[in-house]
Amino acid sequence: MSARRTGPGAACAALLLTGCAAGGLGPAGEQLGAPAGAPDLEVQTVVDGLSNPWDVALTPGGTALVTERGGRLLAHDAQGTREVAADLDDLFVGSEAGLMGLAVSLEFDRTREFFLCHATRTEDGGPRDVRVTRWRLDGSARAAERTGTVVDGLPISTGRHSGCRLRFAPDGTLRVGTGDAAQGENPQDLGSLGGKTLRLHPDGTVPDDNPFADRPGSAAAVYTLGHRNVHKTRRV
């Protein structure tokens, strides 16, 4: 499942879904080599043939769950790659929005829960909001049941700048990185959940020690503000 690492100081394993070349492209489009002192890295393709893959997370048993922006949820393990049946009939897909962030519960062995961040649509098919939902994966990793909503009402416009990264912190809280919905005033507006990172308990309640926990309404969930479109968070 994981790629092998060689060389001193190698810090991360690649469970990535396509191959890649060392280095990047220079100003004229030329191929650049690896930076001096960079560790050697052997890349192994685990899953290919994906369409707009957005996030990947491992269960404690080693099953890789993968989201595609267009709405597919996939599982990969020793039995191969398969689509997980999940009711996402309310999914809105447009511009940068769709099925996005993914996080596996810290108590997955007991609960089999995981979390998705995705855009939803109105009855006429237009964008409604971005939200985080809670799911339970069956024992064969072939179907998942939606069991609740953690937070909804994250702003959306055309789908541009929809976020949405999910990560669990060591204290057990769920961090949600949101986009500003391409509305420049949202990141500094505590009345909007756009352009923020949120800190929530997995059941959607707000920790008492959040920096704005005493504020009314959705502001209590805000952990940091002033962001444009949070696509990456780090577990610290």
CSV table of N, CA, C and O in Angstrom, one decimal, residues 16-62:
chain,number,residue,atom,x,y,z
A,16,LEU,N,0.0,7.9,-3.1
A,16,LEU,CA,-0.6,8.8,-4.1
A,16,LEU,C,-1.1,8.1,-5.2
A,16,LEU,O,-0.8,6.9,-5.4
A,17,LEU,N,-1.9,8.7,-6.0
A,17,LEU,CA,-2.8,8.0,-6.9
A,17,LEU,C,-2.3,8.0,-8.4
A,17,LEU,O,-2.9,7.4,-9.2
A,18,THR,N,-1.3,8.8,-8.6
A,18,THR,CA,-0.7,8.8,-9.9
A,18,THR,C,0.8,9.0,-9.8
A,18,THR,O,1.3,9.4,-8.7
A,19,GLY,N,1.6,8.7,-10.8
A,19,GLY,CA,3.0,8.8,-10.7
A,19,GLY,C,3.4,10.3,-10.9
A,19,GLY,O,2.6,11.1,-11.3
A,20,CYS,N,4.6,10.7,-10.5
A,20,CYS,CA,5.1,12.0,-10.7
A,20,CYS,C,6.6,12.0,-10.8
A,20,CYS,O,7.2,11.1,-10.5
A,21,ALA,N,7.1,13.1,-11.4
A,21,ALA,CA,8.5,13.2,-11.7
A,21,ALA,C,9.2,14.0,-10.6
A,21,ALA,O,8.5,14.9,-10.0
A,22,ALA,N,10.5,13.8,-10.4
A,22,ALA,CA,11.2,14.6,-9.4
A,22,ALA,C,11.3,16.0,-9.9
A,22,ALA,O,11.4,16.3,-11.1
A,23,GLY,N,11.3,17.0,-9.0
A,23,GLY,CA,11.5,18.4,-9.4
A,23,GLY,C,10.2,18.9,-10.0
A,23,GLY,O,9.1,18.4,-9.8
A,24,GLY,N,10.3,20.0,-10.7
A,24,GLY,CA,9.1,20.7,-11.3
A,24,GLY,C,9.6,21.3,-12.6
A,24,GLY,O,10.5,20.9,-13.2
A,25,LEU,N,8.8,22.3,-13.0
A,25,LEU,CA,9.1,23.0,-14.2
A,25,LEU,C,9.6,24.4,-13.9
A,25,LEU,O,9.2,25.1,-13.0
A,26,GLY,N,10.6,24.8,-14.7
A,26,GLY,CA,11.2,26.2,-14.6
A,26,GLY,C,10.4,27.2,-15.4
A,26,GLY,O,9.3,26.9,-16.0
A,27,PRO,N,10.8,28.5,-15.4
A,27,PRO,CA,10.1,29.5,-16.0
A,27,PRO,C,9.8,29.3,-17.5
A,27,PRO,O,8.8,29.7,-18.1
A,28,ALA,N,10.7,28.6,-18.2
A,28,ALA,CA,10.6,28.3,-19.6
A,28,ALA,C,9.9,27.0,-19.9
A,28,ALA,O,9.9,26.5,-21.0
A,29,GLY,N,9.4,26.3,-18.8
A,29,GLY,CA,8.8,25.0,-19.0
A,29,GLY,C,9.8,23.9,-18.9
A,29,GLY,O,9.4,22.7,-19.2
A,30,GLU,N,11.0,24.1,-18.6
A,30,GLU,CA,12.0,23.1,-18.6
A,30,GLU,C,11.9,22.2,-17.3
A,30,GLU,O,11.4,22.7,-16.3
A,31,GLN,N,12.2,21.0,-17.4
A,31,GLN,CA,12.2,20.1,-16.3
A,31,GLN,C,13.3,20.4,-15.3
A,31,GLN,O,14.5,20.4,-15.7
A,32,LEU,N,13.0,20.6,-14.1
A,32,LEU,CA,14.0,20.8,-13.0
A,32,LEU,C,14.3,19.6,-12.3
A,32,LEU,O,13.4,18.7,-12.1
A,33,GLY,N,15.5,19.4,-11.8
A,33,GLY,CA,15.8,18.3,-10.9
A,33,GLY,C,15.4,18.5,-9.5
A,33,GLY,O,14.9,19.6,-9.1
A,34,ALA,N,15.6,17.5,-8.7
A,34,ALA,CA,15.3,17.6,-7.3
A,34,ALA,C,16.2,18.6,-6.6
A,34,ALA,O,17.4,18.8,-7.0
A,35,PRO,N,15.7,19.3,-5.6
A,35,PRO,CA,16.6,20.3,-4.9
A,35,PRO,C,17.7,19.6,-4.2
A,35,PRO,O,17.6,18.4,-3.8
A,36,ALA,N,18.8,20.3,-4.0
A,36,ALA,CA,20.0,19.7,-3.4
A,36,ALA,C,19.7,19.2,-2.0
A,36,ALA,O,19.0,20.0,-1.2
A,37,GLY,N,20.1,18.0,-1.6
A,37,GLY,CA,19.8,17.5,-0.3
A,37,GLY,C,18.5,16.9,-0.1
A,37,GLY,O,18.2,16.4,1.0
A,38,ALA,N,17.7,16.8,-1.2
A,38,ALA,CA,16.3,16.2,-1.0
A,38,ALA,C,16.5,14.7,-0.9
A,38,ALA,O,17.3,14.1,-1.6
A,39,PRO,N,15.6,14.1,-0.1
A,39,PRO,CA,15.7,12.6,0.0
A,39,PRO,C,15.3,11.9,-1.3
A,39,PRO,O,14.4,12.5,-2.0
A,40,ASP,N,15.8,10.8,-1.5
A,40,ASP,CA,15.3,10.0,-2.7
A,40,ASP,C,13.9,9.5,-2.3
A,40,ASP,O,13.6,9.1,-1.2
A,41,LEU,N,13.1,9.4,-3.3
A,41,LEU,CA,11.7,8.9,-3.1
A,41,LEU,C,11.3,8.1,-4.3
A,41,LEU,O,11.4,8.5,-5.5
A,42,GLU,N,10.9,6.9,-4.0
A,42,GLU,CA,10.4,6.0,-5.0
A,42,GLU,C,8.9,6.0,-5.0
A,42,GLU,O,8.2,5.8,-4.0
A,43,VAL,N,8.3,6.4,-6.1
A,43,VAL,CA,6.8,6.6,-6.2
A,43,VAL,C,6.2,5.3,-6.8
A,43,VAL,O,6.6,4.8,-7.9
A,44,GLN,N,5.2,4.9,-6.2
A,44,GLN,CA,4.4,3.7,-6.7
A,44,GLN,C,3.0,4.1,-6.9
A,44,GLN,O,2.3,4.7,-6.0
A,45,THR,N,2.4,3.8,-8.1
A,45,THR,CA,1.0,4.1,-8.4
A,45,THR,C,0.2,3.1,-7.7
A,45,THR,O,0.4,1.9,-7.9
A,46,VAL,N,-0.7,3.5,-6.9
A,46,VAL,CA,-1.6,2.6,-6.2
A,46,VAL,C,-3.0,2.5,-6.9
A,46,VAL,O,-3.5,1.4,-7.0
A,47,VAL,N,-3.5,3.6,-7.3
A,47,VAL,CA,-4.8,3.6,-8.0
A,47,VAL,C,-4.7,4.6,-9.2
A,47,VAL,O,-4.2,5.7,-9.0
A,48,ASP,N,-5.1,4.2,-10.3
A,48,ASP,CA,-5.1,5.1,-11.5
A,48,ASP,C,-6.5,5.2,-12.1
A,48,ASP,O,-7.5,4.6,-11.5
A,49,GLY,N,-6.7,5.9,-13.1
A,49,GLY,CA,-8.0,6.0,-13.8
A,49,GLY,C,-9.0,6.9,-13.0
A,49,GLY,O,-10.2,6.8,-13.3
A,50,LEU,N,-8.5,7.8,-12.2
A,50,LEU,CA,-9.4,8.6,-11.4
A,50,LEU,C,-9.7,9.9,-12.1
A,50,LEU,O,-9.0,10.3,-13.0
A,51,SER,N,-10.9,10.4,-11.8
A,51,SER,CA,-11.3,11.7,-12.4
A,51,SER,C,-11.4,12.8,-11.3
A,51,SER,O,-12.3,12.6,-10.4
A,52,ASN,N,-10.6,13.7,-11.3
A,52,ASN,CA,-10.5,14.8,-10.3
A,52,ASN,C,-10.5,14.3,-8.9
A,52,ASN,O,-11.4,14.6,-8.0
A,53,PRO,N,-9.5,13.4,-8.5
A,53,PRO,CA,-9.4,13.0,-7.1
A,53,PRO,C,-9.2,14.1,-6.2
A,53,PRO,O,-8.4,15.0,-6.5
A,54,TRP,N,-9.8,14.2,-5.1
A,54,TRP,CA,-9.7,15.3,-4.2
A,54,TRP,C,-9.0,15.0,-2.9
A,54,TRP,O,-8.2,15.8,-2.4
A,55,ASP,N,-9.4,13.9,-2.3
A,55,ASP,CA,-8.8,13.6,-1.0
A,55,ASP,C,-8.6,12.1,-0.8
A,55,ASP,O,-9.3,11.3,-1.5
A,56,VAL,N,-7.7,11.7,0.1
A,56,VAL,CA,-7.5,10.3,0.4
A,56,VAL,C,-7.2,10.2,1.9
A,56,VAL,O,-6.6,11.1,2.5
A,57,ALA,N,-7.8,9.1,2.5
A,57,ALA,CA,-7.5,8.9,3.9
A,57,ALA,C,-7.5,7.4,4.2
A,57,ALA,O,-8.2,6.6,3.5
A,58,LEU,N,-6.7,7.0,5.1
A,58,LEU,CA,-6.5,5.6,5.5
A,58,LEU,C,-7.3,5.2,6.7
A,58,LEU,O,-7.3,6.0,7.7
A,59,THR,N,-8.0,4.1,6.7
A,59,THR,CA,-8.6,3.6,7.9
A,59,THR,C,-7.5,2.8,8.7
A,59,THR,O,-6.5,2.5,8.2
A,60,PRO,N,-7.8,2.6,10.0
A,60,PRO,CA,-6.7,1.9,10.8
A,60,PRO,C,-6.4,0.5,10.2
A,60,PRO,O,-5.2,0.1,10.3
A,61,GLY,N,-7.3,-0.1,9.5
A,61,GLY,CA,-7.0,-1.4,8.8
A,61,GLY,C,-6.3,-1.3,7.5
A,61,GLY,O,-6.0,-2.4,6.9
A,62,GLY,N,-6.0,-0.1,7.0
A,62,GLY,CA,-5.3,0.1,5.8
A,62,GLY,C,-6.1,0.3,4.6
A,62,GLY,O,-5.5,0.4,3.5
